[in-house]
XYZ file of C-alpha atoms in Angstrom:
629
model
C 125.805 -20.119 61.050
C 127.521 -16.787 61.816
C 125.801 -13.865 63.400
C 125.032 -10.988 61.010
C 124.845 -7.530 62.627
C 122.648 -6.371 59.785
C 120.006 -8.919 60.764
C 119.970 -7.570 64.329
C 118.844 -4.195 63.083
C 115.799 -5.516 61.279
C 112.277 -4.570 62.421
C 111.252 -8.301 62.275
C 112.583 -11.196 64.298
C 114.548 -13.906 62.421
C 114.954 -17.535 63.501
C 116.653 -20.176 61.359
C 115.717 -23.753 61.989
C 117.234 -27.075 61.146
C 115.158 -29.752 59.526
C 114.467 -31.249 62.961
C 113.265 -27.896 64.422
C 116.401 -26.901 66.323
C 117.366 -23.214 66.442
C 120.474 -22.614 64.275
C 120.331 -18.827 64.385
C 118.229 -15.913 65.755
C 118.586 -12.124 65.837
C 118.108 -9.784 68.797
C 114.619 -8.690 67.646
C 113.494 -12.312 67.977
C 114.690 -12.359 71.574
C 112.924 -9.087 72.215
C 109.708 -10.320 70.735
C 109.720 -13.410 72.965
C 111.210 -11.386 75.914
C 113.953 -14.073 76.277
C 117.617 -14.674 75.768
C 117.889 -17.884 73.801
C 120.454 -20.471 74.832
C 122.938 -22.233 72.625
C 121.525 -23.165 69.277
C 121.657 -26.903 69.839
C 119.570 -26.522 73.052
C 116.779 -24.400 71.647
C 113.818 -25.561 69.507
C 110.244 -24.383 68.613
C 108.676 -25.769 71.719
C 110.428 -23.030 73.684
C 108.267 -20.358 72.008
C 105.182 -22.180 70.592
C 102.835 -24.646 72.143
C 99.622 -26.585 71.473
C 97.765 -25.859 68.251
C 100.050 -22.990 67.403
C 103.004 -25.368 67.392
C 101.161 -27.952 65.294
C 100.093 -25.311 62.747
C 103.595 -23.859 62.379
C 105.123 -27.428 61.901
C 102.503 -28.136 59.235
C 103.452 -24.986 57.348
C 107.166 -25.824 57.556
C 106.616 -29.350 56.269
C 104.430 -28.212 53.345
C 105.759 -28.330 49.808
C 105.492 -24.577 49.264
C 105.982 -22.869 52.664
C 106.816 -19.581 50.932
C 103.162 -19.280 49.784
C 101.836 -19.283 53.348
C 101.742 -16.481 56.020
C 100.145 -17.476 59.257
C 99.043 -15.703 62.418
C 99.906 -17.484 65.663
C 100.320 -16.774 69.343
C 103.793 -17.215 70.686
C 104.949 -17.843 74.273
C 106.899 -15.094 76.115
C 109.476 -15.811 78.823
C 107.050 -14.535 81.526
C 104.419 -17.025 80.501
C 102.314 -14.620 78.461
C 101.196 -14.887 74.861
C 101.904 -12.592 71.987
C 100.135 -12.374 68.597
C 102.591 -12.981 65.739
C 102.607 -13.010 61.955
C 105.047 -15.643 60.579
C 106.272 -16.316 57.025
C 108.482 -19.323 56.249
C 111.206 -19.787 53.587
C 113.424 -22.793 52.800
C 117.167 -22.879 51.732
C 119.973 -25.506 51.421
C 123.455 -24.992 52.726
C 126.169 -27.734 52.493
C 123.397 -30.122 51.358
C 121.449 -29.434 54.545
C 117.894 -28.067 54.572
C 117.125 -24.970 56.662
C 114.067 -22.960 57.315
C 113.920 -19.182 57.973
C 111.135 -17.832 60.101
C 110.394 -14.131 59.641
C 108.460 -13.152 62.791
C 106.524 -9.872 63.221
C 104.913 -8.680 66.470
C 101.339 -7.712 65.490
C 100.201 -6.751 68.995
C 99.444 -3.142 67.898
C 97.824 -4.330 64.711
C 95.645 -6.736 66.698
C 94.802 -4.016 69.170
C 93.779 -1.626 66.516
C 91.717 -4.341 64.860
C 90.160 -5.215 68.232
C 89.506 -1.525 68.808
C 87.862 -1.162 65.484
C 85.757 -4.285 65.993
C 84.857 -3.174 69.535
C 83.793 0.240 68.393
C 81.876 -1.218 65.419
C 80.101 -3.765 67.680
C 79.364 -1.035 70.259
C 78.003 1.355 67.680
C 75.887 -1.435 66.243
C 74.628 -2.637 69.557
C 73.845 0.852 70.852
C 71.659 1.621 67.880
C 69.474 -1.333 68.856
C 68.649 0.051 72.251
C 65.158 1.375 72.693
C 65.575 3.292 75.948
C 68.082 5.638 77.547
C 68.484 3.247 80.486
C 69.715 0.505 78.086
C 72.010 2.965 76.259
C 73.574 3.998 79.564
C 74.009 0.401 80.830
C 75.634 -0.647 77.547
C 77.919 2.381 77.602
C 79.161 1.791 81.201
C 79.655 -1.948 80.521
C 81.719 -1.191 77.464
C 83.854 1.418 79.296
C 84.532 -1.078 82.051
C 85.645 -3.662 79.487
C 88.145 -1.537 77.659
C 89.502 0.207 80.746
C 89.777 -3.018 82.749
C 88.086 -1.267 85.625
C 85.469 -3.097 87.546
C 83.799 -0.237 89.267
C 82.275 2.669 87.473
C 79.047 4.397 86.486
C 77.410 7.569 85.256
C 76.626 10.592 87.339
C 73.993 13.113 86.028
C 75.407 16.597 86.477
C 72.801 18.316 88.662
C 73.961 21.875 87.744
C 73.219 21.464 84.001
C 70.330 20.276 81.896
C 69.901 16.518 82.014
C 69.461 14.555 78.721
C 68.551 11.228 80.207
C 65.561 9.895 82.100
C 64.649 10.837 85.570
C 65.096 7.254 86.701
C 68.865 7.688 86.750
C 69.516 9.107 90.198
C 72.700 9.658 92.098
C 74.262 6.445 93.351
C 75.382 5.798 96.955
C 78.584 7.822 96.315
C 76.831 10.815 94.790
C 77.585 13.160 97.665
C 81.244 12.360 97.458
C 81.238 12.907 93.709
C 79.477 16.234 94.245
C 82.466 17.294 96.335
C 84.859 16.201 93.509
C 82.927 18.019 90.864
C 82.384 21.241 92.729
C 85.949 21.538 94.062
C 87.953 20.272 91.180
C 86.122 19.263 88.084
C 84.022 22.361 87.318
C 86.845 24.834 87.220
C 88.942 22.846 84.764
C 86.078 21.943 82.442
C 84.532 25.450 82.422
C 87.996 26.876 81.718
C 88.322 24.619 78.774
C 84.860 25.570 77.592
C 85.800 29.285 77.830
C 88.664 28.659 75.517
C 86.131 27.373 72.950
C 87.705 23.968 72.845
C 85.264 21.755 71.002
C 85.254 18.202 72.398
C 82.911 15.473 73.379
C 84.897 14.102 76.246
C 87.925 14.947 78.319
C 89.464 13.183 81.285
C 90.447 14.566 84.682
C 91.775 12.513 87.566
C 90.776 13.788 90.956
C 93.817 14.061 93.234
C 94.101 12.118 96.482
C 94.064 15.199 98.645
C 90.351 15.679 97.810
C 89.650 12.477 99.742
C 91.644 13.118 102.887
C 90.046 11.328 105.791
C 87.833 9.286 103.440
C 88.591 5.695 102.638
C 87.955 6.088 98.953
C 90.079 5.510 95.841
C 90.848 8.157 93.259
C 88.250 8.677 90.509
C 88.613 9.393 86.854
C 85.849 11.702 85.793
C 84.772 11.870 82.082
C 82.257 14.600 81.184
C 79.624 13.979 78.556
C 79.033 17.172 76.579
C 76.239 18.324 74.361
C 76.865 21.532 72.404
C 79.672 22.395 74.863
C 77.380 21.967 77.860
C 78.109 19.370 80.545
C 75.090 17.139 80.826
C 76.491 14.040 82.548
C 79.640 12.584 84.012
C 81.018 9.033 83.618
C 83.156 8.125 86.665
C 85.651 5.324 86.871
C 87.337 4.183 89.993
C 90.968 3.523 89.213
C 93.792 2.009 91.240
C 96.073 4.975 91.233
C 96.830 4.744 87.528
C 95.809 6.848 84.595
C 93.915 5.434 81.676
C 96.215 4.699 78.727
C 96.086 6.663 75.473
C 94.297 3.896 73.549
C 91.781 3.526 76.359
C 91.130 7.186 76.328
C 90.545 7.096 72.596
C 88.187 4.211 73.042
C 86.262 6.112 75.712
C 86.153 9.122 73.376
C 84.641 6.995 70.710
C 82.117 5.454 73.099
C 81.182 8.907 74.383
C 80.686 10.114 70.785
C 78.305 7.255 70.035
C 76.644 7.545 73.433
C 75.898 11.244 72.933
C 74.539 10.558 69.451
C 72.317 7.785 70.647
C 70.990 9.845 73.511
C 69.973 12.473 71.005
C 68.445 9.822 68.791
C 66.386 8.331 71.624
C 65.306 11.758 72.815
C 63.976 12.498 69.304
C 62.560 9.010 69.087
C 60.787 9.372 72.426
C 59.486 12.723 71.334
C 58.262 11.246 68.098
C 56.602 8.326 69.950
C 54.822 10.803 72.263
C 53.826 12.949 69.233
C 52.715 9.843 67.342
C 50.713 8.596 70.331
C 49.061 12.037 70.626
C 48.302 12.069 66.899
C 47.064 8.437 66.985
C 44.716 9.342 69.865
C 43.429 12.295 67.840
C 43.062 10.131 64.682
C 41.353 7.346 66.640
C 38.797 9.889 67.950
C 38.002 11.039 64.447
C 34.997 9.318 62.789
C 36.611 9.637 59.355
C 38.120 6.983 57.114
C 41.728 7.829 56.024
C 43.449 6.030 53.154
C 47.041 6.303 52.045
C 46.816 5.696 48.215
C 49.324 5.741 45.310
C 48.675 7.275 41.937
C 47.241 3.985 40.595
C 44.647 3.783 43.239
C 46.343 1.075 45.260
C 45.612 1.435 48.978
C 48.908 1.369 50.925
C 47.402 1.767 54.402
C 44.174 3.011 55.988
C 42.687 3.929 59.349
C 39.015 3.989 60.389
C 35.987 1.739 60.784
C 35.337 -0.016 57.470
C 31.855 -1.165 58.627
C 30.696 2.456 58.784
C 31.858 3.096 55.235
C 31.447 -0.189 53.488
C 29.231 -2.330 55.693
C 32.015 -4.884 56.342
C 35.320 -5.220 58.210
C 37.396 -6.847 55.439
C 40.980 -5.591 55.192
C 41.377 -3.187 52.291
C 45.128 -2.655 52.506
C 46.965 -3.621 49.286
C 43.649 -3.466 47.346
C 42.729 -1.133 44.525
C 39.933 1.364 44.856
C 38.235 -0.400 41.935
C 37.845 -3.469 44.227
C 36.103 -1.736 47.007
C 34.018 1.032 45.306
C 31.276 0.737 42.724
C 32.427 1.304 39.154
C 31.037 4.859 38.924
C 32.533 5.890 42.264
C 35.994 4.360 41.624
C 36.075 6.103 38.272
C 35.327 9.417 39.986
C 37.997 8.789 42.639
C 40.638 7.838 39.964
C 40.012 11.129 38.197
C 40.324 13.011 41.455
C 43.587 11.229 42.343
C 45.226 12.222 39.046
C 43.911 15.795 39.304
C 45.291 16.069 42.867
C 48.735 14.818 41.922
C 48.858 17.037 38.829
C 47.664 20.234 40.442
C 48.663 19.742 44.089
C 45.315 21.265 45.038
C 43.007 19.656 47.558
C 40.081 17.914 45.628
C 36.585 17.324 47.024
C 33.864 14.895 45.924
C 30.716 13.396 47.201
C 28.982 10.012 46.636
C 26.204 7.919 48.168
C 25.765 4.150 48.544
C 23.329 1.727 50.125
C 24.598 0.145 53.355
C 22.334 -2.361 55.168
C 19.310 -1.103 53.223
C 20.008 2.504 54.184
C 21.090 5.232 51.915
C 24.337 6.851 53.129
C 26.133 9.963 51.903
C 29.839 10.603 52.084
C 32.180 13.538 51.499
C 35.716 12.879 50.273
C 38.787 15.073 50.249
C 42.248 14.399 48.755
C 45.513 15.975 49.636
C 48.942 15.296 48.045
C 51.794 13.588 49.939
C 54.404 13.314 47.228
C 54.713 13.002 43.474
C 52.806 9.679 43.406
C 50.947 9.316 46.755
C 47.990 11.030 48.295
C 45.814 10.959 51.440
C 42.063 10.445 50.977
C 39.801 11.406 53.932
C 36.224 10.259 53.725
C 33.533 11.477 56.126
C 29.998 10.208 56.682
C 27.726 13.200 55.958
C 24.465 11.266 56.044
C 23.178 13.203 59.065
C 24.159 16.483 57.425
C 22.303 15.458 54.253
C 19.256 14.383 56.260
C 19.381 17.714 58.158
C 19.610 19.601 54.796
C 16.647 17.657 53.440
C 14.713 18.210 56.610
C 15.599 21.891 56.592
C 14.577 22.150 52.919
C 11.367 20.445 53.725
C 10.783 22.751 56.664
C 11.491 25.810 54.461
C 9.070 24.424 51.910
C 6.428 23.764 54.558
C 7.024 27.252 56.006
C 6.654 28.772 52.502
C 3.439 26.823 52.043
C 2.117 27.936 55.427
C 2.917 31.572 54.512
C 1.198 31.071 51.121
C -1.841 29.617 52.859
C -1.914 32.463 55.274
C -1.656 34.971 52.434
C -4.373 33.099 50.543
C -6.593 33.008 53.646
C -6.253 36.812 54.006
C -6.784 37.276 50.232
C -10.052 35.369 50.410
C -11.217 37.309 53.389
C -10.168 40.606 51.783
C -11.539 40.032 48.298
C -13.473 36.868 47.610
C -15.611 37.208 50.804
C -16.020 40.913 50.379
C -17.278 40.862 46.761
C -20.406 38.805 47.298
C -21.242 40.725 50.430
C -21.149 43.978 48.450
C -23.634 42.522 45.952
C -25.783 41.107 48.802
C -25.840 44.441 50.654
C -26.583 46.369 47.421
C -29.656 44.289 46.576
C -30.810 44.401 50.166
C -30.409 48.158 50.261
C -32.461 48.622 47.120
C -35.222 46.347 48.459
C -35.273 48.338 51.653
C -35.269 51.794 50.130
C -37.272 51.229 46.923
C -39.617 48.395 47.895
C -42.824 50.437 47.427
C -41.813 51.462 43.884
C -40.548 48.045 42.645
C -42.509 45.752 40.438
C -43.179 42.222 41.603
C -40.782 40.738 38.971
C -38.046 43.118 40.048
C -38.412 42.122 43.702
C -38.221 38.438 42.619
C -35.021 39.135 40.697
C -33.409 40.930 43.593
C -34.462 38.038 45.938
C -32.916 35.521 43.565
C -29.648 37.534 43.455
C -29.541 37.734 47.293
C -30.126 34.000 47.442
C -27.277 33.238 45.030
C -24.889 35.530 46.927
C -25.839 33.983 50.216
C -25.227 30.455 48.849
C -21.878 31.544 47.503
C -20.899 33.035 50.806
C -22.086 29.946 52.718
C -20.151 27.633 50.357
C -17.061 29.859 50.742
C -17.266 30.002 54.504
C -17.785 26.208 54.609
C -14.691 25.576 52.521
C -12.706 28.105 54.658
C -13.772 26.306 57.807
C -12.814 22.933 56.493
C -9.486 24.189 55.208
C -8.553 25.942 58.415
C -9.518 22.990 60.524
C -7.287 20.774 58.305
C -4.318 23.139 58.683
C -4.670 23.160 62.458
C -5.273 19.385 62.728
C -8.681 20.016 64.378
C -10.754 18.304 61.775
C -12.163 14.911 62.764
C -11.003 12.027 60.582
C -13.514 9.134 60.748
C -12.937 6.526 58.067
C -15.786 4.012 57.647
C -17.012 1.519 55.109
C -19.825 2.988 53.000
C -21.574 2.621 49.589
C -19.757 4.864 47.172
C -22.330 4.275 44.361
C -25.181 5.711 46.526
C -23.038 8.665 47.604
C -22.212 9.587 43.945
C -25.887 9.421 43.043
C -26.753 11.660 46.062
C -24.168 14.315 45.095
C -25.302 14.345 41.418
C -28.889 14.943 42.563
C -27.821 18.070 44.370
C -26.783 19.617 41.022
C -29.910 18.843 38.949
C -30.938 22.561 38.754
C -27.377 23.507 37.648
C -27.434 20.888 34.870
C -30.774 22.271 33.569
C -29.606 25.922 33.622
C -26.751 25.111 31.168
C -28.580 22.193 29.528
C -25.717 19.919 30.405
C -25.912 16.169 29.612
C -24.869 14.065 32.585
C -23.430 10.624 31.821
C -23.159 8.248 34.732
C -20.942 5.132 34.268
C -20.934 2.881 37.340
C -21.511 -0.818 36.600
C -21.737 -2.166 40.152
C -22.324 -1.352 43.785
C -18.965 -0.057 45.036
C -17.925 -0.015 48.663
C -14.952 1.910 49.970
C -13.201 2.623 53.326
C -12.715 6.320 53.875
C -14.032 9.470 55.609
C -17.481 9.778 53.983
C -17.788 13.548 54.567
C -14.416 14.221 52.877
C -15.191 12.030 49.868
C -18.584 13.765 49.552
C -17.043 17.296 49.722
C -14.443 16.217 47.079
C -17.194 14.974 44.725
C -19.265 18.179 45.174
C -16.298 20.388 44.443
C -15.160 18.483 41.334
C -18.748 18.282 39.866
C -19.340 21.927 40.729
C -16.076 22.869 39.004
C -17.032 20.842 35.897
C -20.373 22.603 35.670
C -18.723 26.070 36.107
C -16.336 25.476 33.136
C -18.769 23.657 30.827
C -20.506 25.404 27.982
C -24.251 25.223 27.377
C -25.295 21.921 25.860
C -22.033 20.460 27.182
C -21.411 16.961 28.682
C -20.236 15.870 32.071
C -19.320 12.225 32.743
C -19.036 10.675 36.204
C -17.539 7.174 36.390
C -16.107 4.895 38.991
C -14.220 1.605 38.510
C -12.642 -0.910 40.912
C -9.185 -2.436 40.235
C -6.730 -4.233 42.592
C -8.587 -3.212 45.704
C -8.682 0.467 44.694
C -11.656 2.510 43.319
C -10.916 5.252 40.884
C -13.524 8.035 40.517
C -13.478 10.241 37.397
C -15.261 13.516 36.712
C -14.769 14.631 33.127
C -16.180 17.454 30.987
C -15.757 18.824 27.455
C -15.640 22.433 28.597
C -13.042 25.145 28.504
C -10.058 23.095 29.664
C -6.875 24.748 30.976
C -3.267 25.571 29.953
C -0.240 23.610 31.067
C 0.828 26.437 33.404
C -2.648 26.587 34.998
C -2.656 22.782 35.411
C 0.788 22.792 37.153
C -0.329 25.303 39.749
C -3.822 23.972 40.224
C -3.211 22.323 43.656
C -0.664 24.893 44.854
C -2.069 27.186 47.484
C 0.479 29.866 46.818
C -0.468 30.070 43.134
C -4.243 29.317 43.306
C -6.450 31.910 41.511
C -10.137 32.140 41.022
C -11.203 32.012 37.298
C -14.726 32.927 36.165
C -16.805 30.176 34.576
C -18.545 30.101 31.151
C -21.582 31.819 32.671
C -19.435 34.344 34.524
C -19.578 32.202 37.651
C -17.141 33.266 40.411
C -15.012 31.078 42.701
C -12.149 31.202 45.230
C -9.707 28.663 43.864
C -9.853 26.978 47.279
C -12.162 24.131 46.308
C -9.546 22.112 44.394
C -6.989 22.717 47.170
C -9.396 21.266 49.639
C -10.032 18.262 47.394
C -6.316 17.438 47.291
C -6.051 17.723 51.145
C -9.032 15.471 51.651
C -7.877 12.763 49.167
C -4.301 12.708 50.621
C -5.825 12.453 54.110
C -7.549 9.243 52.989
C -4.257 7.837 51.485
C -5.454 8.437 47.889
C -4.145 10.270 44.854
C -5.629 13.054 42.807
C -4.706 14.088 39.246
C -5.972 16.066 36.306
C -5.725 15.812 32.567
C -6.691 18.855 30.519
C -5.972 20.878 27.402
C -7.410 24.231 26.367
C -10.593 23.812 24.349
C -10.913 20.082 24.956
C -12.158 19.978 28.587
C -10.787 18.513 31.790
C -10.727 15.154 33.492
C -10.232 14.918 37.269
C -9.661 11.529 38.950
C -9.049 10.449 42.565
C -8.578 7.070 44.268
C -10.092 5.525 47.365
C -9.222 2.251 49.049
C -11.695 -0.661 49.215
C -12.396 -2.251 52.654
């Protein structure tokens, strides 16, 4: 087969084989690819340029029925014993009834290199994003640079004259002083000059000349600055054997530097976020609140807080709906608030109370919008606040009652006590000054009036004494077992004259001997005040009924009359010291309004209840209870 000069000018190598694998023809490009001058065609075969599995694969392709349909990538053998990546296509033709095979051979070294570079950078970028610390990022970066530069010795030096973006644990290595000399005497000037020209770059390469190391047994260094916003923050150094890095290697290092700088920034932000998150978590952990991340359907995405304090259990509530963890009424309220929060974007507030471990607890809830369909709910235990409010309200009420009692006390002293004394002094003055001119009957009338006024004053003073001693907790409380029936009969007998004066019919309804356990003096005083009150407001020829019945260990005493009665308003304020008023009786009898107040105090002191039923014109019925022994 004759040589064709046109084939020598092709970009690809051409080898023509006989059916037994001998070289019949080749062009100059084929020799260049294999870095060899092939011998005579009869002495050359495939084994000269292919071996092992590569040779087997190529023979398999040649022997196939349709070799034209196959393009294979193999590694060929060069004359110096090296290997070269090749792309080979095979075609078959017949000449003079002999079969021949044409191999079109292409050197894909550059293609492979570019592919390897791409794969290397891809793997590097993927790997570096997995690193969780700056130390790991640095180690991976240096390792990768050493691989692509085929340099065994290298590292990173943190530029002490500029802000450092990596952790303090990266210190100068054992050669740091020497590198300082290189940077200060050579490196800075060149890099700063480039920065002043506003050249935007991540990395550039400068090789320190040998003269910087005169007298020092140290090899030249390639210094690669790492820049952030045109500020030198670190230097990668590579110890080279008096040779510059190739163009491809420089491009690779530039790519590595780019990813390195980006990942340093990422980890810096990540570390800052971790610190911020740790700080926020510490703050949140210190809060006593329950925080729930909830969607617009009420599904709980996440939560933080002690569930036991808010629900009485520690069951996980994540991925549950609020309807599953709250009572129906409360979940309905929260659902409405969720929709209102998302619709308006305004913080919503609500309160609810539940029973946890047999204790009533109160909670305040607030909702704030996160996005179009998610909100944050913060719930706080306000039980103590509520208890404080109740206690404060109770204290305010007690204070108001104390002030009312004080005012009432002064009112009694100023008016109710003064009035009978005026009458008493008037009658006494008339007796003193006109005794000699008064008839016997007149003297008797004045004496009776003085007696009535004195009794009223004594009764008033006695009630005031009892009341004041109760308010100051100085009154003795001595509960004993006694015969209530006998006590009622005794108190009734004290009012026989009063019944006769108004011709009042007394009905006594006690079917058995009743014994109770209470302070006898307080019970007697209560009976006297209630019966006296009934007489005062009964008409002439009226009826008063005193009864007592025992039921379930409690005795109920009733004093009822068919007298004047009272309005609803009067009945509501009857036992209120701040609203108590004295009302004249049917015979113009006077009072202080303090008697019934005292009755209530005495009954409560003995763990009983007192009540009244009354209507105007129909009379009144007072009842109180006492415990049996």
